[in-house]
Coordinates of C-alpha atoms in Angstrom, one line a residue:
Chain A
M1 CA 108.3 53.5 112.4
N2 CA 111.3 51.2 112.5
I3 CA 110.5 47.3 113.3
R4 CA 113.4 45.5 111.3
P5 CA 115.5 44.5 114.3
F6 CA 112.0 43.7 116.4
Q7 CA 110.5 41.7 113.1
F8 CA 113.4 40.2 113.1
F9 CA 113.3 38.9 116.8
L10 CA 110.1 38.2 116.7
W11 CA 110.9 35.6 113.7
I12 CA 113.6 33.9 115.6
S13 CA 111.2 33.4 118.7
L14 CA 108.7 32.5 116.1
T15 CA 111.1 29.2 114.3
L16 CA 112.1 28.8 118.2
L17 CA 109.1 28.4 119.7
A18 CA 107.8 26.7 117.6
A19 CA 110.4 24.0 117.8
S20 CA 110.1 24.1 121.8
P21 CA 109.1 20.7 123.2
V22 CA 105.7 20.9 124.1
R23 CA 105.9 20.0 127.2
A24 CA 107.4 22.8 129.8
Q25 CA 110.1 22.7 131.9
Q26 CA 108.9 24.2 135.1
N27 CA 110.7 25.2 136.8
P28 CA 110.4 23.1 140.4
P29 CA 109.1 25.4 143.6
P30 CA 112.0 24.8 146.0
D31 CA 109.8 23.2 148.5
A32 CA 108.5 20.3 145.3
A33 CA 111.0 18.0 148.3
T34 CA 108.6 14.7 150.0
K35 CA 107.7 15.6 152.7
N36 CA 110.7 13.1 155.0
A37 CA 113.3 14.3 153.0
V38 CA 116.8 15.3 154.0
D39 CA 117.5 19.0 154.0
E40 CA 120.0 19.1 151.3
D41 CA 117.3 17.4 148.6
E42 CA 115.0 20.6 149.3
Y43 CA 116.0 22.7 146.4
A44 CA 116.4 20.2 143.4
V45 CA 118.1 22.6 140.8
A46 CA 115.7 23.6 137.9
K47 CA 115.5 22.3 134.2
I48 CA 116.4 24.7 131.3
Y49 CA 116.2 24.5 128.7
D50 CA 119.2 25.8 127.1
P51 CA 119.8 24.3 123.4
L52 CA 121.2 27.2 121.7
E53 CA 123.6 27.9 124.8
S54 CA 127.1 27.9 123.2
F55 CA 125.1 31.1 121.3
N56 CA 123.2 32.3 124.5
R57 CA 127.4 32.4 126.3
A58 CA 128.3 33.9 122.8
M59 CA 125.7 37.0 123.5
F60 CA 126.3 37.0 127.4
K61 CA 129.7 37.6 126.5
F62 CA 129.2 40.6 124.1
N63 CA 126.9 42.0 126.0
D64 CA 129.0 41.8 129.1
G65 CA 131.5 44.7 127.3
L66 CA 128.4 46.8 124.8
Y67 CA 127.8 47.7 128.9
D68 CA 131.1 48.1 130.1
Y69 CA 132.4 49.7 127.7
V70 CA 130.1 51.6 126.0
F71 CA 126.7 51.7 128.4
R72 CA 129.0 52.2 131.8
P73 CA 130.9 55.3 130.4
V74 CA 127.2 56.4 129.1
S75 CA 125.0 55.6 132.6
T76 CA 128.3 57.4 135.0
G77 CA 127.4 60.6 132.9
Y78 CA 123.8 60.6 132.9
V79 CA 123.9 60.4 136.5
M80 CA 126.5 62.9 136.8
V81 CA 124.6 65.5 135.2
V82 CA 121.5 64.5 135.6
P83 CA 120.4 65.3 139.3
A84 CA 118.6 62.4 141.7
P85 CA 114.9 63.7 141.9
A86 CA 115.0 64.5 137.9
R87 CA 116.5 61.3 137.4
R88 CA 113.1 59.9 139.3
G89 CA 110.8 61.7 138.3
L90 CA 111.8 60.9 134.4
G91 CA 111.6 57.1 135.9
N92 CA 108.1 57.6 137.0
F93 CA 106.9 59.5 133.8
F94 CA 107.9 57.2 131.3
S95 CA 106.7 54.1 133.2
N96 CA 103.6 56.3 133.9
L97 CA 104.0 56.7 130.1
R98 CA 103.5 52.7 129.5
F99 CA 100.4 52.3 131.3
P100 CA 98.4 50.3 128.2
I101 CA 100.7 47.9 128.4
R102 CA 99.8 46.8 132.0
F103 CA 95.9 47.8 131.2
V104 CA 95.5 45.3 128.3
N105 CA 97.7 42.8 129.9
S106 CA 95.6 42.8 132.8
L107 CA 93.4 43.0 130.6
L108 CA 94.4 39.5 128.4
Q109 CA 94.4 37.7 131.1
G110 CA 91.3 38.3 132.4
K111 CA 92.0 40.4 135.6
L112 CA 90.2 43.5 135.7
K113 CA 90.0 44.4 139.5
R114 CA 94.2 45.3 137.3
A115 CA 93.2 46.8 135.2
G116 CA 91.0 49.0 137.1
L117 CA 93.3 49.7 139.2
E118 CA 96.6 50.7 136.8
T119 CA 93.6 53.0 134.9
E120 CA 92.9 55.2 138.5
K121 CA 96.5 55.0 139.5
F122 CA 97.5 56.4 135.6
V123 CA 95.2 59.1 136.5
V124 CA 96.2 59.7 139.9
N125 CA 99.4 60.1 138.5
T126 CA 98.9 62.7 135.0
L127 CA 96.2 64.3 137.0
A128 CA 98.0 64.7 140.8
G129 CA 101.9 63.7 139.5
L130 CA 102.1 66.3 137.1
G131 CA 102.2 64.1 134.4
G132 CA 103.0 61.6 135.8
F133 CA 106.1 63.0 136.9
I134 CA 105.5 63.0 141.0
R135 CA 104.3 59.1 141.6
A136 CA 101.6 60.7 143.2
S137 CA 100.0 57.2 143.2
D138 CA 101.8 56.0 146.7
G139 CA 99.5 58.0 148.3
V140 CA 96.8 55.4 147.9
P141 CA 97.2 52.2 150.0
A142 CA 95.6 50.4 146.9
L143 CA 97.8 51.0 144.4
T144 CA 100.8 51.6 146.0
D145 CA 101.9 47.8 145.4
V146 CA 99.7 46.6 141.6
P147 CA 102.2 44.3 140.3
S148 CA 102.5 45.1 137.0
E149 CA 102.1 43.7 133.4
D150 CA 103.8 42.5 130.2
L151 CA 102.9 40.4 127.3
G152 CA 105.4 38.4 128.2
Q153 CA 103.4 37.8 131.0
T154 CA 99.5 37.3 129.5
L155 CA 101.4 34.1 127.0
G156 CA 102.7 32.2 129.8
V157 CA 99.1 32.8 131.5
W158 CA 98.0 31.4 128.9
G159 CA 100.0 28.2 129.0
I160 CA 102.0 29.1 126.0
H161 CA 105.5 27.3 127.1
K162 CA 108.1 29.9 127.4
G163 CA 111.2 27.9 124.6
P164 CA 114.6 28.5 124.4
Y165 CA 116.6 30.5 127.1
L166 CA 117.4 33.5 124.6
V167 CA 120.1 35.9 125.7
L168 CA 119.4 38.8 122.8
P169 CA 122.3 41.3 122.1
V170 CA 122.2 44.2 124.2
F171 CA 118.6 43.4 125.4
G172 CA 120.3 40.9 127.4
P173 CA 118.6 37.9 128.4
G174 CA 114.8 37.0 126.9
S175 CA 113.3 33.8 126.2
A176 CA 111.8 33.5 123.1
R177 CA 108.3 33.7 124.6
D178 CA 108.8 37.1 125.7
T179 CA 110.4 38.1 123.2
V180 CA 107.1 37.5 121.1
G181 CA 105.9 39.9 124.6
L182 CA 108.6 42.6 123.8
V183 CA 107.3 42.9 119.9
G184 CA 103.9 42.9 120.6
D185 CA 104.6 45.8 123.7
Y186 CA 106.7 47.7 121.2
F187 CA 103.1 48.3 119.9
L188 CA 102.1 49.5 123.5
N189 CA 104.9 51.8 124.7
P190 CA 103.1 55.1 123.3
L191 CA 106.1 56.3 122.5
H192 CA 106.3 54.4 119.6
W193 CA 102.6 55.8 118.7
D194 CA 105.0 59.3 116.9
Q195 CA 102.6 60.5 119.0
L196 CA 104.4 64.1 118.4
R197 CA 103.5 64.4 115.2
N198 CA 101.0 66.3 115.5
V199 CA 102.9 68.9 117.5
D200 CA 103.7 71.8 115.9
G201 CA 107.3 72.5 114.3
H202 CA 107.2 68.6 115.0
R203 CA 111.4 67.1 114.1
W204 CA 111.6 63.8 112.8
W205 CA 114.4 63.8 116.0
W206 CA 112.2 64.4 119.4
D207 CA 110.6 60.6 119.5
T208 CA 114.2 59.6 119.2
A209 CA 115.5 61.7 121.8
L210 CA 112.6 61.3 124.2
Q211 CA 112.9 57.4 123.1
A212 CA 117.1 57.8 123.8
T213 CA 115.7 58.9 127.5
D214 CA 113.2 56.5 128.4
S215 CA 116.0 54.4 127.6
I216 CA 118.8 55.4 128.9
N217 CA 116.9 56.7 132.0
S218 CA 116.7 53.4 132.8
L219 CA 120.4 52.3 132.6
P220 CA 121.1 53.3 136.1
G221 CA 119.1 50.9 138.4
L222 CA 119.0 48.0 135.6
L223 CA 123.1 47.9 135.5
K224 CA 123.3 47.7 139.4
L225 CA 120.6 45.4 139.6
Y226 CA 122.9 43.6 137.1
D227 CA 125.8 43.6 138.7
D228 CA 125.0 42.6 142.0
E229 CA 124.3 40.0 140.3
K230 CA 127.5 39.3 138.4
K231 CA 129.4 39.9 141.2
A232 CA 127.5 37.3 143.4
A233 CA 128.1 34.7 140.4
L234 CA 130.3 31.5 140.6
D235 CA 129.1 31.5 137.0
P236 CA 127.2 34.3 136.1
Y237 CA 126.2 33.0 132.7
V238 CA 124.6 30.1 134.1
S239 CA 122.9 32.4 137.8
V240 CA 122.0 35.6 135.9
R241 CA 119.7 32.2 133.4
S242 CA 117.9 31.1 136.1
A243 CA 117.8 34.6 138.5
Y244 CA 115.8 35.6 134.9
I245 CA 113.6 32.5 134.7
Q246 CA 112.8 32.0 138.2
Y247 CA 111.8 36.3 138.0
R248 CA 110.5 35.6 134.8
D249 CA 108.1 32.6 136.9
A250 CA 107.2 34.4 140.2
A251 CA 106.1 37.6 137.5
V252 CA 103.3 35.4 135.1
Q253 CA 102.6 33.6 138.9
Q254 CA 101.8 36.6 140.0
Chain B
M1 CA 101.5 32.7 208.7
R2 CA 105.9 33.8 206.9
F3 CA 106.0 30.0 206.1
V4 CA 103.0 30.0 204.0
R5 CA 104.8 33.7 202.4
L6 CA 107.7 31.3 201.6
I7 CA 105.6 28.7 199.5
L8 CA 103.7 31.2 197.9
I9 CA 106.4 33.8 196.6
F10 CA 108.0 30.7 196.3
I11 CA 105.5 27.9 193.6
A12 CA 104.4 32.0 191.9
S13 CA 108.5 32.3 191.1
F14 CA 109.1 28.5 189.5
T15 CA 104.9 29.3 187.8
A16 CA 106.5 32.0 186.2
F17 CA 110.1 30.6 185.1
A18 CA 108.3 27.7 183.8
A19 CA 105.9 30.5 181.9
V20 CA 108.8 31.6 180.1
A21 CA 111.1 28.5 180.0
A22 CA 107.7 26.9 177.5
T23 CA 107.1 30.5 175.7
P24 CA 107.6 29.4 171.8
A25 CA 110.5 31.5 169.8
A26 CA 110.7 34.7 169.1
D27 CA 107.9 34.9 166.8
P28 CA 109.5 35.3 163.3
L29 CA 108.2 39.2 162.4
Q30 CA 109.7 39.9 165.3
V31 CA 113.0 38.3 164.3
L32 CA 113.4 39.5 161.0
R33 CA 112.6 43.1 161.9
G34 CA 115.3 43.1 164.8
A35 CA 117.5 41.1 162.3
V36 CA 117.2 44.6 159.8
D37 CA 117.1 47.1 162.0
E38 CA 120.1 46.1 162.9
V39 CA 122.1 45.9 159.6
L40 CA 120.2 49.5 158.7
G41 CA 121.1 50.8 161.9
I42 CA 124.9 49.7 160.9
V43 CA 125.2 50.6 156.9
Y44 CA 124.0 54.0 158.2
S45 CA 125.4 55.2 161.8
G46 CA 127.7 56.6 159.9
K47 CA 130.7 53.9 160.9
T48 CA 131.2 52.1 157.9
Q49 CA 134.0 55.6 157.2
T50 CA 136.3 52.9 158.7
Q51 CA 135.0 49.8 158.1
S52 CA 134.0 47.3 155.3
F53 CA 129.7 46.6 155.7
S54 CA 130.6 43.5 155.6
V55 CA 132.8 43.3 158.8
L56 CA 129.9 44.8 160.9
V57 CA 127.2 42.7 159.8
R58 CA 128.9 39.8 159.6
P59 CA 127.7 39.4 163.8
V60 CA 123.8 39.9 162.5
L61 CA 124.3 37.8 159.4
E62 CA 125.7 35.5 161.7
K63 CA 122.9 35.5 164.8
N64 CA 120.1 35.5 162.3
F65 CA 121.1 33.9 159.5
S66 CA 121.2 29.0 159.1
F67 CA 124.3 29.5 156.2
D68 CA 125.0 25.9 157.4
L69 CA 121.1 24.4 156.2
I70 CA 122.3 27.5 153.2
T71 CA 125.6 25.9 152.4
R72 CA 123.3 22.1 153.0
R73 CA 120.9 23.6 150.4
A74 CA 122.7 25.4 148.2
V75 CA 125.0 22.2 146.9
G76 CA 122.7 19.5 147.1
P77 CA 122.8 15.8 147.5
G78 CA 126.0 16.2 147.0
W79 CA 126.8 17.0 149.8
R80 CA 126.7 13.2 151.1
Q81 CA 129.5 12.3 149.0
F82 CA 131.4 16.0 150.6
T83 CA 133.5 14.6 153.8
P84 CA 132.8 16.9 157.5
A85 CA 135.8 18.8 156.5
Q86 CA 134.9 20.1 153.7
Q87 CA 131.1 20.0 154.4
A88 CA 133.3 22.4 157.0
K89 CA 135.4 24.5 154.3
T90 CA 132.0 25.1 152.3
T91 CA 130.0 26.1 154.8
A92 CA 132.3 28.9 156.4
L93 CA 133.7 29.7 152.5
F94 CA 129.9 30.0 151.4
T95 CA 129.5 32.1 154.4
E96 CA 131.9 34.0 153.8
L97 CA 131.1 34.4 150.3
V98 CA 127.3 35.7 150.9
I99 CA 127.8 38.1 153.4
H100 CA 130.2 39.5 151.3
T101 CA 128.0 39.9 148.9
Y102 CA 124.3 41.0 151.5
A103 CA 127.3 43.9 151.8
D104 CA 127.7 44.9 148.6
R105 CA 124.2 45.2 147.9
F106 CA 124.1 48.8 150.5
E107 CA 125.1 52.2 148.7
V108 CA 125.7 54.9 151.2
G109 CA 122.8 57.2 150.3
A110 CA 119.1 57.6 151.3
Q111 CA 118.0 54.4 153.3
P112 CA 115.3 52.7 152.1
G113 CA 112.0 52.0 153.1
I114 CA 110.9 48.2 154.1
T115 CA 107.6 47.6 154.4
Y116 CA 106.8 45.1 155.9
A117 CA 103.0 41.9 154.9
A118 CA 101.5 39.8 156.6
P119 CA 103.5 35.9 157.6
V120 CA 102.4 33.6 154.9
E121 CA 103.0 29.8 157.6
L122 CA 104.5 26.9 154.9
S123 CA 104.2 24.6 157.7
R124 CA 105.0 24.1 161.5
N125 CA 108.8 25.2 161.6
K126 CA 108.4 27.5 158.2
R127 CA 108.1 30.9 157.2
E128 CA 107.7 32.9 154.5
L129 CA 108.1 37.1 155.5
P130 CA 107.2 39.0 152.2
T131 CA 108.8 42.5 152.2
T132 CA 108.6 45.5 149.7
I133 CA 112.0 47.5 150.0
D134 CA 111.2 51.4 148.6
Y135 CA 115.2 52.1 147.4
A136 CA 116.4 55.0 144.9
G137 CA 112.6 55.2 144.1
K138 CA 111.8 51.6 143.0
K139 CA 110.1 49.1 144.8
Y140 CA 111.7 45.9 145.0
S141 CA 109.7 42.9 147.0
V142 CA 112.3 39.8 148.7
A143 CA 110.5 37.5 150.8
Y144 CA 112.7 36.3 154.0
R145 CA 112.5 32.3 154.7
M146 CA 112.9 31.3 157.7
E147 CA 112.3 28.2 160.0
L148 CA 113.2 27.4 163.5
V149 CA 116.4 25.6 163.4
A150 CA 117.4 25.0 167.3
D151 CA 114.1 26.8 169.2
Q152 CA 115.4 30.4 167.1
W153 CA 114.3 31.8 163.9
R154 CA 115.8 31.6 161.2
V155 CA 116.5 33.1 157.3
C156 CA 118.0 30.5 155.3
D157 CA 116.1 31.5 152.1
V158 CA 116.8 35.1 150.7
I159 CA 114.1 35.9 147.4
I160 CA 114.4 39.1 146.0
E161 CA 111.5 39.7 143.4
G162 CA 110.9 35.7 142.9
V163 CA 114.4 35.1 143.3
S164 CA 115.6 32.5 145.5
M165 CA 119.3 32.4 146.3
I166 CA 119.5 29.0 147.3
S167 CA 118.2 28.1 144.2
N168 CA 120.4 30.0 142.7
Y169 CA 123.7 28.7 143.5
R170 CA 121.8 25.4 143.5
A171 CA 122.0 26.0 139.4
Q172 CA 125.5 27.1 139.9
F173 CA 127.3 24.2 142.3
D174 CA 124.7 21.3 140.2
P175 CA 127.6 21.7 136.9
M176 CA 130.4 22.4 139.2
F177 CA 129.8 19.3 141.5
Q178 CA 129.5 17.0 139.0
R179 CA 132.2 18.3 136.8
G180 CA 135.0 18.0 140.0
G181 CA 133.7 17.7 143.3
A182 CA 133.8 18.5 146.5
A183 CA 137.3 19.7 145.5
E184 CA 135.6 22.0 142.1
I185 CA 133.2 24.1 144.1
M186 CA 135.7 25.0 147.3
R187 CA 138.4 25.9 144.9
S188 CA 135.7 28.0 142.7
L189 CA 134.4 29.9 146.2
E190 CA 138.3 30.6 146.7
E191 CA 138.6 32.2 144.1
K192 CA 135.5 34.1 143.6
I193 CA 136.6 35.5 147.6
T194 CA 139.3 36.7 146.4
Q195 CA 137.7 38.6 143.3
V196 CA 135.9 40.5 146.3
S197 CA 137.8 40.4 148.1
T198 CA 140.7 42.5 145.8
A199 CA 137.9 44.8 143.9
K200 CA 137.5 46.3 147.1

């Protein structure tokens, strides 16, 4: 298992976390206005800790080029070759496989009921959904809307500051806290457990092919989200940063 | 006898009229459902072959969104330094951009499934209406903030996966206003609108 890039990010993130101010600069809720405030004061500008802005902006530009010249052609080709039902099935399969991430993090946050629902969902989708390819859990009302947990959220629930905003090459927007989370979740993902090694006739590229399929399969959806955000933005860097921070804050609150 | 009947009819009609007049504005969930159904009806009607989504959905959005409130809140306290003419122009430009980018999010294909949860009362005149959109095998949470504006429930913010549209634009407008005031905001909006219109 090659974890060198992750070790690098872990090191960077921990250093940045240590250097960040102790007091959290949370997004004020949109309705934080005083009772008699006029309309214009209804929404305060969220203060985002971005001491690495020039590095982040350069990375943002780099990723933008990467998405346009590498990821987009791959994604377009993939969509042409693989029909929508197959893409959806694969998406369901890899999402079901990430069950340990959601289960362990629900437990780490003390959300026992959620951990139970996640287990139920995994069993239903694996058994009734042909190994996870069909989201059979949609037929069970209690399982249709279980908020997904990850390590970045767990650290947030534990009161750890999100640290500086950080745009990672390839991965895109993040924070120091979420980068540490990403590394932890990497080890909780069965795709990285080398389980295929026990199968007869195992070849080294089987794992790589599986991991690549997971990444490529999620590309069209991710690029659509990114494009929508960028298309609507007057300043794409500020817009994506604001969206990312709001999105993660909301996920921690859930 | 006929006179008494006439008086009774008059009283009955007056009471009915008074009851209608005193009825509070329609339920916000009803208003939202109506607007969403209308938009989906337009997008998936097949008419869009000849006209762009933004042209077709504009009347529905203008009727159901309070673009006046959305714009002034997105700009923030700097709004008070805008002249009335600048305020009107900025509102018109921002409305144009929001409608364009909203319409751009639709793709011809499978119609999304929408489920509505119970509205949350934020204050007497404000509600948050959570919905879940099931589209192309993925689920997205979309909440609509609605407010009673001149006796009409209107959408004043859309929060997609926790991301508020107003907060997002507020973050972008703020540095622009500090840099060049109202003129800079209007210039940037005009530039963006030209960009999204020519990209079609």
